[in-house]
Amino acid sequence: MKFLVKSIVLALAMTGAASAAQAADYKPRIIRFGYGLAEDSNQGRAVKFFADDLAKRTGNKLKARPFGNASLGSDTQMQNALIGGAQEMMVGSTATLVGIVKDFGVYDLPFLFNNEKEADAVLDGPFGQKLAAKLQEKGLVGLVYWENGFRNLTNTKRPVAKMEDMQGIKLRVMQNPVYIDMFNSFGANAVPLPFSELFTALETKTVDGQENPVNTIQSSKFYEVQKYLSITKHVYSPWIVLASKKWWDGLSADEHKAINEAAAASRDFERKDSREASVKAIDFLKEKGMQVSVVSDTELARMREKAKPAFDKFAAEGGADVIKELQAEIAKVRK
Ligand code: TK8
């Protein structure tokens, strides 16, 4: 009798951890999670982290399956697949959401944030959350912001240390009017293209240059097809983790909780990982033969001035309030 009680107690203890997950309302699910960058990138590592974390939380019931290298499509194609319910999750640049919620273009106005700390506070605070919530009525759930990073310029034509050096450079930008206006105002010739077509466009010299954070310049091997890197940090670029609203609405409260918690954990992991990687990336790119120009503060101030029309146009086209709100929020976190 005593033995029987003991073994029951032992059996209960052994299944304790698993039964916590079993007691919760999780159904076995495969979550197709698409992203644009390489598996070995800050984006790929964080998607993997999310998948592992979610599996642990749910006793392996919720299985996120990563699809990297835009194998499920470009950012905008994946957004549409999420809206239609043909794909469950993705991560991509907020900049590519402007076709769905125009206000997302506000993050792309140049020289808003001075550092990552300011960006974290604004994105995770009421401003970032309110903007993300606007996606719901369009069929998307914005879960968390990850760091893409401060964007820098590369090209094959010449070193760019001042605005005039950009003259006539055919520059790939994201499919977003703020970038097109900004780089045209600097004198470049902006060509909007999806990221998934970028490497080939650089390799075939369809475009001369592009702009992205140093981590992406490294993980996408742009150093193989680009000679000059300019540290411009013209925009702090967020990524956003999205879920299909159609799919999300069919999940249980426990499943929502597990996904939200895994998303928050992945955000913390991703930001730390990205920041560590970006410290090493410039040296790596130099070793690969890139020539690095540091653009002076005076030059950056000239670019900021020159980009004013991009602000004005964004404001005139319905973005005046959201610019004001964002600037007020940045001023608040700066204090
Ligand atoms: C990846 C893109 C990328 C972005 C771009 O899908 O397109 O230049 O910076 O991170 O979202």
Tab-separated table of C-alpha atoms and ligand atoms in Angstrom:
chain	number	residue	atom	x	y	z
A	1	MET	CA	0.000	0.000	0.000
A	2	LYS	CA	2.744	2.350	1.075
A	3	PHE	CA	4.652	1.440	-2.090
A	4	LEU	CA	1.635	2.145	-4.240
A	5	VAL	CA	1.136	5.617	-2.729
A	6	LYS	CA	4.825	6.394	-3.175
A	7	SER	CA	4.825	5.412	-6.813
A	8	ILE	CA	1.706	7.410	-7.502
A	9	VAL	CA	3.319	10.462	-5.899
A	10	LEU	CA	6.472	9.892	-7.943
A	11	ALA	CA	4.540	9.458	-11.177
A	12	LEU	CA	2.627	12.653	-10.510
A	13	ALA	CA	5.828	14.552	-9.788
A	14	MET	CA	7.442	13.320	-12.998
A	15	THR	CA	4.552	14.410	-15.169
A	16	GLY	CA	4.134	17.644	-13.231
A	17	ALA	CA	5.996	19.835	-15.701
A	18	ALA	CA	4.384	18.304	-18.750
A	19	SER	CA	0.928	18.325	-17.215
A	20	ALA	CA	1.067	22.075	-16.627
A	21	ALA	CA	1.299	22.431	-20.400
A	22	GLN	CA	-1.308	19.711	-20.916
A	23	ALA	CA	-3.797	21.280	-18.535
A	24	ALA	CA	-3.639	24.462	-20.575
A	25	ASP	CA	-5.753	24.651	-23.694
A	26	TYR	CA	-3.197	24.030	-26.463
A	27	LYS	CA	-4.013	22.265	-29.710
A	28	PRO	CA	-1.239	20.767	-31.839
A	29	ARG	CA	-0.503	23.463	-34.418
A	30	ILE	CA	2.079	24.133	-37.097
A	31	ILE	CA	2.820	27.845	-37.428
A	32	ARG	CA	4.426	28.895	-40.699
A	33	PHE	CA	6.748	31.759	-39.693
A	34	GLY	CA	8.288	33.544	-42.681
A	35	TYR	CA	11.124	36.068	-42.847
A	36	GLY	CA	13.281	37.696	-45.493
A	37	LEU	CA	16.863	37.363	-44.291
A	38	ALA	CA	19.277	34.429	-44.170
A	39	GLU	CA	19.003	31.723	-41.507
A	40	ASP	CA	22.335	32.906	-40.151
A	41	SER	CA	21.249	36.475	-39.463
A	42	ASN	CA	19.959	38.289	-36.401
A	43	GLN	CA	16.474	37.781	-37.864
A	44	GLY	CA	16.929	34.062	-38.466
A	45	ARG	CA	18.431	33.455	-35.032
A	46	ALA	CA	15.533	35.217	-33.335
A	47	VAL	CA	12.874	33.310	-35.298
A	48	LYS	CA	14.569	30.102	-34.182
A	49	PHE	CA	14.648	31.370	-30.600
A	50	PHE	CA	10.905	32.102	-30.795
A	51	ALA	CA	10.147	28.628	-32.150
A	52	ASP	CA	12.181	26.888	-29.435
A	53	ASP	CA	10.748	29.066	-26.699
A	54	LEU	CA	7.148	28.527	-27.825
A	55	ALA	CA	7.628	24.765	-28.084
A	56	LYS	CA	8.984	24.700	-24.523
A	57	ARG	CA	6.104	26.753	-23.175
A	58	THR	CA	3.460	24.601	-24.787
A	59	GLY	CA	4.872	21.090	-24.298
A	60	ASN	CA	5.643	20.968	-28.043
A	61	LYS	CA	2.049	21.620	-29.052
A	62	LEU	CA	2.617	24.944	-30.820
A	63	LYS	CA	5.336	24.397	-33.388
A	64	ALA	CA	6.608	27.433	-35.260
A	65	ARG	CA	8.329	26.365	-38.489
A	66	PRO	CA	10.799	29.005	-39.728
A	67	PHE	CA	10.919	29.837	-43.460
A	68	GLY	CA	13.864	32.159	-44.164
A	69	ASN	CA	15.322	33.825	-47.270
A	70	ALA	CA	11.887	35.084	-48.344
A	71	SER	CA	11.015	31.508	-49.323
A	72	LEU	CA	7.361	32.311	-48.537
A	73	GLY	CA	7.627	35.622	-50.425
A	74	SER	CA	8.686	39.221	-49.910
A	75	ASP	CA	7.497	41.235	-46.900
A	76	THR	CA	4.419	42.538	-48.733
A	77	GLN	CA	3.528	39.133	-50.173
A	78	MET	CA	3.730	37.579	-46.714
A	79	GLN	CA	1.605	40.377	-45.218
A	80	ASN	CA	-1.096	39.535	-47.742
A	81	ALA	CA	-0.796	35.804	-47.036
A	82	LEU	CA	-1.318	36.567	-43.329
A	83	ILE	CA	-4.340	38.735	-44.068
A	84	GLY	CA	-5.846	35.969	-46.209
A	85	GLY	CA	-5.063	33.305	-43.608
A	86	ALA	CA	-2.692	31.320	-45.861
A	87	GLN	CA	0.261	31.879	-43.492
A	88	GLU	CA	0.287	32.281	-39.712
A	89	MET	CA	3.261	34.473	-38.770
A	90	MET	CA	6.076	36.602	-40.174
A	91	VAL	CA	8.630	39.232	-39.262
A	92	GLY	CA	9.601	42.108	-41.530
A	93	SER	CA	10.264	45.821	-41.688
A	94	THR	CA	7.575	48.186	-40.455
A	95	ALA	CA	8.435	50.259	-43.548
A	96	THR	CA	6.850	47.715	-45.866
A	97	LEU	CA	3.494	48.036	-44.034
A	98	VAL	CA	2.716	51.487	-45.452
A	99	GLY	CA	0.421	50.012	-48.110
A	100	ILE	CA	-1.755	48.642	-45.290
A	101	VAL	CA	-1.472	51.290	-42.559
A	102	LYS	CA	-0.022	54.508	-43.934
A	103	ASP	CA	0.985	55.815	-40.489
A	104	PHE	CA	3.745	53.201	-40.323
A	105	GLY	CA	5.759	55.464	-42.608
A	106	VAL	CA	6.378	57.725	-39.632
A	107	TYR	CA	9.225	55.518	-38.334
A	108	ASP	CA	11.025	56.045	-41.647
A	109	LEU	CA	11.353	59.805	-41.385
A	110	PRO	CA	15.086	60.387	-41.073
A	111	PHE	CA	17.079	61.194	-37.935
A	112	LEU	CA	14.260	60.774	-35.400
A	113	PHE	CA	15.963	58.560	-32.831
A	114	ASN	CA	19.397	59.245	-31.381
A	115	ASN	CA	19.979	55.753	-30.045
A	116	GLU	CA	18.471	52.299	-29.537
A	117	LYS	CA	17.343	53.082	-26.009
A	118	GLU	CA	15.042	55.839	-27.228
A	119	ALA	CA	13.668	53.556	-29.923
A	120	ASP	CA	12.957	50.731	-27.440
A	121	ALA	CA	11.099	53.094	-25.106
A	122	VAL	CA	8.932	54.554	-27.868
A	123	LEU	CA	8.226	51.262	-29.659
A	124	ASP	CA	7.381	49.330	-26.485
A	125	GLY	CA	5.487	52.290	-25.004
A	126	PRO	CA	2.005	53.659	-25.766
A	127	PHE	CA	2.981	55.141	-29.148
A	128	GLY	CA	4.324	51.903	-30.618
A	129	GLN	CA	1.475	49.868	-29.209
A	130	LYS	CA	-1.201	52.233	-30.522
A	131	LEU	CA	0.293	52.147	-34.006
A	132	ALA	CA	0.552	48.352	-33.966
A	133	ALA	CA	-3.101	48.115	-32.870
A	134	LYS	CA	-4.144	49.875	-36.090
A	135	LEU	CA	-3.190	46.714	-37.977
A	136	GLN	CA	-6.038	44.710	-36.424
A	137	GLU	CA	-8.819	46.079	-38.583
A	138	LYS	CA	-6.671	45.264	-41.620
A	139	GLY	CA	-6.342	41.619	-40.647
A	140	LEU	CA	-2.954	41.637	-38.903
A	141	VAL	CA	-1.912	41.333	-35.258
A	142	GLY	CA	1.266	43.242	-34.370
A	143	LEU	CA	2.921	41.316	-31.529
A	144	VAL	CA	6.316	42.887	-30.784
A	145	TYR	CA	8.956	45.069	-32.373
A	146	TRP	CA	12.411	43.674	-33.003
A	147	GLU	CA	15.472	45.656	-34.012
A	148	ASN	CA	16.422	45.833	-37.666
A	149	GLY	CA	18.715	48.714	-36.741
A	150	PHE	CA	20.125	52.025	-37.851
A	151	ARG	CA	20.411	52.020	-41.617
A	152	ASN	CA	23.652	52.757	-43.473
A	153	LEU	CA	24.478	53.262	-47.112
A	154	THR	CA	26.541	51.060	-49.431
A	155	ASN	CA	27.376	51.445	-53.117
A	156	THR	CA	29.858	50.553	-55.841
A	157	LYS	CA	30.348	53.988	-57.407
A	158	ARG	CA	32.341	56.038	-54.901
A	159	PRO	CA	32.893	56.709	-51.198
A	160	VAL	CA	29.996	58.748	-49.828
A	161	ALA	CA	31.109	61.168	-47.110
A	162	LYS	CA	28.784	64.056	-47.963
A	163	MET	CA	25.408	64.517	-49.560
A	164	GLU	CA	26.786	65.517	-52.983
A	165	ASP	CA	28.570	62.160	-53.220
A	166	MET	CA	25.159	60.498	-53.603
A	167	GLN	CA	24.477	62.373	-56.833
A	168	GLY	CA	23.067	60.056	-59.491
A	169	ILE	CA	23.677	56.847	-57.551
A	170	LYS	CA	20.956	54.329	-58.407
A	171	LEU	CA	19.914	53.307	-54.953
A	172	ARG	CA	17.569	50.507	-54.027
A	173	VAL	CA	15.107	51.552	-51.311
A	174	MET	CA	12.216	49.770	-49.627
A	175	GLN	CA	8.773	50.069	-51.221
A	176	ASN	CA	7.875	53.125	-49.189
A	177	PRO	CA	7.399	56.738	-50.385
A	178	VAL	CA	9.304	58.274	-47.450
A	179	TYR	CA	12.522	56.536	-48.580
A	180	ILE	CA	11.945	57.433	-52.209
A	181	ASP	CA	11.412	61.121	-51.350
A	182	MET	CA	14.314	61.214	-48.893
A	183	PHE	CA	16.963	59.748	-51.184
A	184	ASN	CA	15.788	61.642	-54.226
A	185	SER	CA	16.107	64.833	-52.184
A	186	PHE	CA	19.710	63.841	-51.364
A	187	GLY	CA	20.406	63.609	-55.116
A	188	ALA	CA	20.342	59.826	-55.459
A	189	ASN	CA	18.086	58.019	-57.896
A	190	ALA	CA	15.831	55.923	-55.631
A	191	VAL	CA	14.585	52.601	-57.012
A	192	PRO	CA	11.991	50.778	-54.875
A	193	LEU	CA	12.481	46.991	-54.872
A	194	PRO	CA	11.567	44.156	-52.520
A	195	PHE	CA	14.451	42.924	-50.377
A	196	SER	CA	14.183	39.463	-51.923
A	197	GLU	CA	15.356	40.917	-55.266
A	198	LEU	CA	18.123	43.068	-53.830
A	199	PHE	CA	21.198	40.844	-53.970
A	200	THR	CA	20.616	40.031	-57.640
A	201	ALA	CA	19.905	43.684	-58.444
A	202	LEU	CA	23.278	44.624	-56.901
A	203	GLU	CA	25.113	41.745	-58.550
A	204	THR	CA	23.757	42.540	-62.014
A	205	LYS	CA	24.307	46.283	-61.415
A	206	THR	CA	20.633	47.036	-61.952
A	207	VAL	CA	21.255	49.322	-58.976
A	208	ASP	CA	24.529	50.781	-57.650
A	209	GLY	CA	23.723	50.743	-53.981
A	210	GLN	CA	21.351	50.084	-51.122
A	211	GLU	CA	20.872	50.992	-47.482
A	212	ASN	CA	20.451	48.625	-44.536
A	213	PRO	CA	21.863	48.040	-41.055
A	214	VAL	CA	25.423	46.630	-40.905
A	215	ASN	CA	24.116	43.293	-39.603
A	216	THR	CA	22.116	42.815	-42.796
A	217	ILE	CA	25.003	43.975	-45.003
A	218	GLN	CA	26.980	41.173	-43.372
A	219	SER	CA	24.357	38.386	-43.233
A	220	SER	CA	23.115	39.024	-46.789
A	221	LYS	CA	26.714	39.116	-48.083
A	222	PHE	CA	26.291	42.507	-49.716
A	223	TYR	CA	30.049	43.017	-49.158
A	224	GLU	CA	30.567	40.602	-52.063
A	225	VAL	CA	28.925	43.059	-54.454
A	226	GLN	CA	29.437	46.447	-52.739
A	227	LYS	CA	32.658	48.375	-52.183
A	228	TYR	CA	31.811	51.485	-50.163
A	229	LEU	CA	30.037	51.705	-46.819
A	230	SER	CA	28.952	55.019	-45.288
A	231	ILE	CA	27.921	55.201	-41.658
A	232	THR	CA	24.910	57.472	-42.026
A	233	LYS	CA	22.464	55.959	-39.505
A	234	HIS	CA	19.781	57.904	-41.348
A	235	VAL	CA	16.827	55.884	-40.039
A	236	TYR	CA	16.265	53.589	-37.075
A	237	SER	CA	14.421	50.718	-38.702
A	238	PRO	CA	12.186	48.437	-36.628
A	239	TRP	CA	11.040	44.951	-37.528
A	240	ILE	CA	7.605	43.884	-36.401
A	241	VAL	CA	6.442	40.352	-35.618
A	242	LEU	CA	3.007	39.807	-37.133
A	243	ALA	CA	0.304	37.166	-36.881
A	244	SER	CA	-2.643	36.548	-39.162
A	245	LYS	CA	-5.752	37.926	-37.460
A	246	LYS	CA	-7.915	35.285	-39.136
A	247	TRP	CA	-5.779	32.591	-37.558
A	248	TRP	CA	-5.248	34.408	-34.243
A	249	ASP	CA	-8.982	34.737	-33.625
A	250	GLY	CA	-9.305	30.960	-33.669
A	251	LEU	CA	-6.740	30.408	-30.903
A	252	SER	CA	-7.505	29.820	-27.218
A	253	ALA	CA	-6.658	32.319	-24.481
A	254	ASP	CA	-3.852	30.004	-23.320
A	255	GLU	CA	-2.423	29.914	-26.829
A	256	HIS	CA	-2.543	33.708	-27.060
A	257	LYS	CA	-0.741	33.952	-23.748
A	258	ALA	CA	2.001	31.495	-24.756
A	259	ILE	CA	2.587	33.228	-28.104
A	260	ASN	CA	2.659	36.678	-26.498
A	261	GLU	CA	5.160	35.492	-23.890
A	262	ALA	CA	7.388	33.797	-26.454
A	263	ALA	CA	7.219	36.919	-28.621
A	264	ALA	CA	8.306	39.131	-25.707
A	265	ALA	CA	11.172	36.759	-24.888
A	266	SER	CA	12.244	36.722	-28.538
A	267	ARG	CA	12.246	40.530	-28.603
A	268	ASP	CA	14.649	40.717	-25.665
A	269	PHE	CA	16.866	38.023	-27.174
A	270	GLU	CA	16.838	39.641	-30.613
A	271	ARG	CA	17.736	43.141	-29.477
A	272	LYS	CA	20.636	41.901	-27.387
A	273	ASP	CA	21.893	39.628	-30.157
A	274	SER	CA	21.559	42.355	-32.827
A	275	ARG	CA	23.435	44.896	-30.745
A	276	GLU	CA	26.259	42.501	-30.006
A	277	ALA	CA	26.525	41.494	-33.659
A	278	SER	CA	26.472	45.066	-34.960
A	279	VAL	CA	29.504	46.003	-32.838
A	280	LYS	CA	31.545	43.372	-34.705
A	281	ALA	CA	29.987	43.841	-38.133
A	282	ILE	CA	31.967	46.907	-39.259
A	283	ASP	CA	35.310	45.185	-38.636
A	284	PHE	CA	34.040	42.125	-40.453
A	285	LEU	CA	33.015	44.238	-43.455
A	286	LYS	CA	36.410	45.988	-43.486
A	287	GLU	CA	38.145	42.611	-43.488
A	288	LYS	CA	36.024	41.665	-46.474
A	289	GLY	CA	37.420	44.682	-48.325
A	290	MET	CA	34.775	47.315	-47.831
A	291	GLN	CA	35.970	50.885	-47.538
A	292	VAL	CA	34.207	52.675	-44.699
A	293	SER	CA	33.386	56.412	-44.625
A	294	VAL	CA	32.258	57.986	-41.410
A	295	VAL	CA	29.872	60.796	-42.283
A	296	SER	CA	30.412	63.881	-40.101
A	297	ASP	CA	27.696	65.350	-37.883
A	298	THR	CA	27.737	68.513	-39.999
A	299	GLU	CA	26.972	66.481	-43.105
A	300	LEU	CA	24.245	64.537	-41.327
A	301	ALA	CA	22.695	67.842	-40.221
A	302	ARG	CA	22.686	68.994	-43.863
A	303	MET	CA	20.907	65.792	-44.869
A	304	ARG	CA	18.386	66.254	-42.101
A	305	GLU	CA	17.681	69.768	-43.403
A	306	LYS	CA	17.442	68.561	-46.992
A	307	ALA	CA	14.953	65.835	-46.016
A	308	LYS	CA	12.470	68.348	-44.564
A	309	PRO	CA	10.198	68.109	-47.646
A	310	ALA	CA	9.774	64.377	-46.951
A	311	PHE	CA	8.409	65.305	-43.490
A	312	ASP	CA	6.163	67.990	-44.979
A	313	LYS	CA	4.774	65.682	-47.621
A	314	PHE	CA	4.100	62.925	-45.097
A	315	ALA	CA	2.337	65.494	-42.892
A	316	ALA	CA	0.308	66.922	-45.784
A	317	GLU	CA	-0.868	63.463	-46.806
A	318	GLY	CA	-2.576	62.789	-43.488
A	319	GLY	CA	0.428	62.092	-41.269
A	320	ALA	CA	0.612	65.412	-39.390
A	321	ASP	CA	-0.871	64.070	-36.144
A	322	VAL	CA	1.162	60.902	-36.041
A	323	ILE	CA	4.414	62.875	-36.582
A	324	LYS	CA	3.491	65.214	-33.743
A	325	GLU	CA	2.619	62.315	-31.453
A	326	LEU	CA	5.856	60.518	-32.215
A	327	GLN	CA	7.994	63.615	-31.730
A	328	ALA	CA	6.274	64.333	-28.413
A	329	GLU	CA	6.892	60.762	-27.288
A	330	ILE	CA	10.571	60.950	-28.246
A	331	ALA	CA	10.910	64.250	-26.353
A	332	LYS	CA	9.346	62.562	-23.325
A	333	VAL	CA	11.744	59.600	-23.282
A	334	ARG	CA	14.706	61.905	-23.854
A	335	LYS	CA	14.045	63.739	-20.593
B	1	TK8	C1	13.621	41.791	-44.893
B	1	TK8	C2	13.466	43.305	-45.027
B	1	TK8	C3	14.746	44.024	-44.644
B	1	TK8	C4	14.638	45.534	-44.857
B	1	TK8	C5	14.768	45.900	-46.324
B	1	TK8	O1	12.510	41.135	-45.402
B	1	TK8	O2	13.889	45.548	-47.108
B	1	TK8	O3	15.759	46.563	-46.695
B	1	TK8	O4	15.615	46.220	-44.120
B	1	TK8	O5	15.038	43.767	-43.293
B	1	TK8	O6	12.390	43.720	-44.227
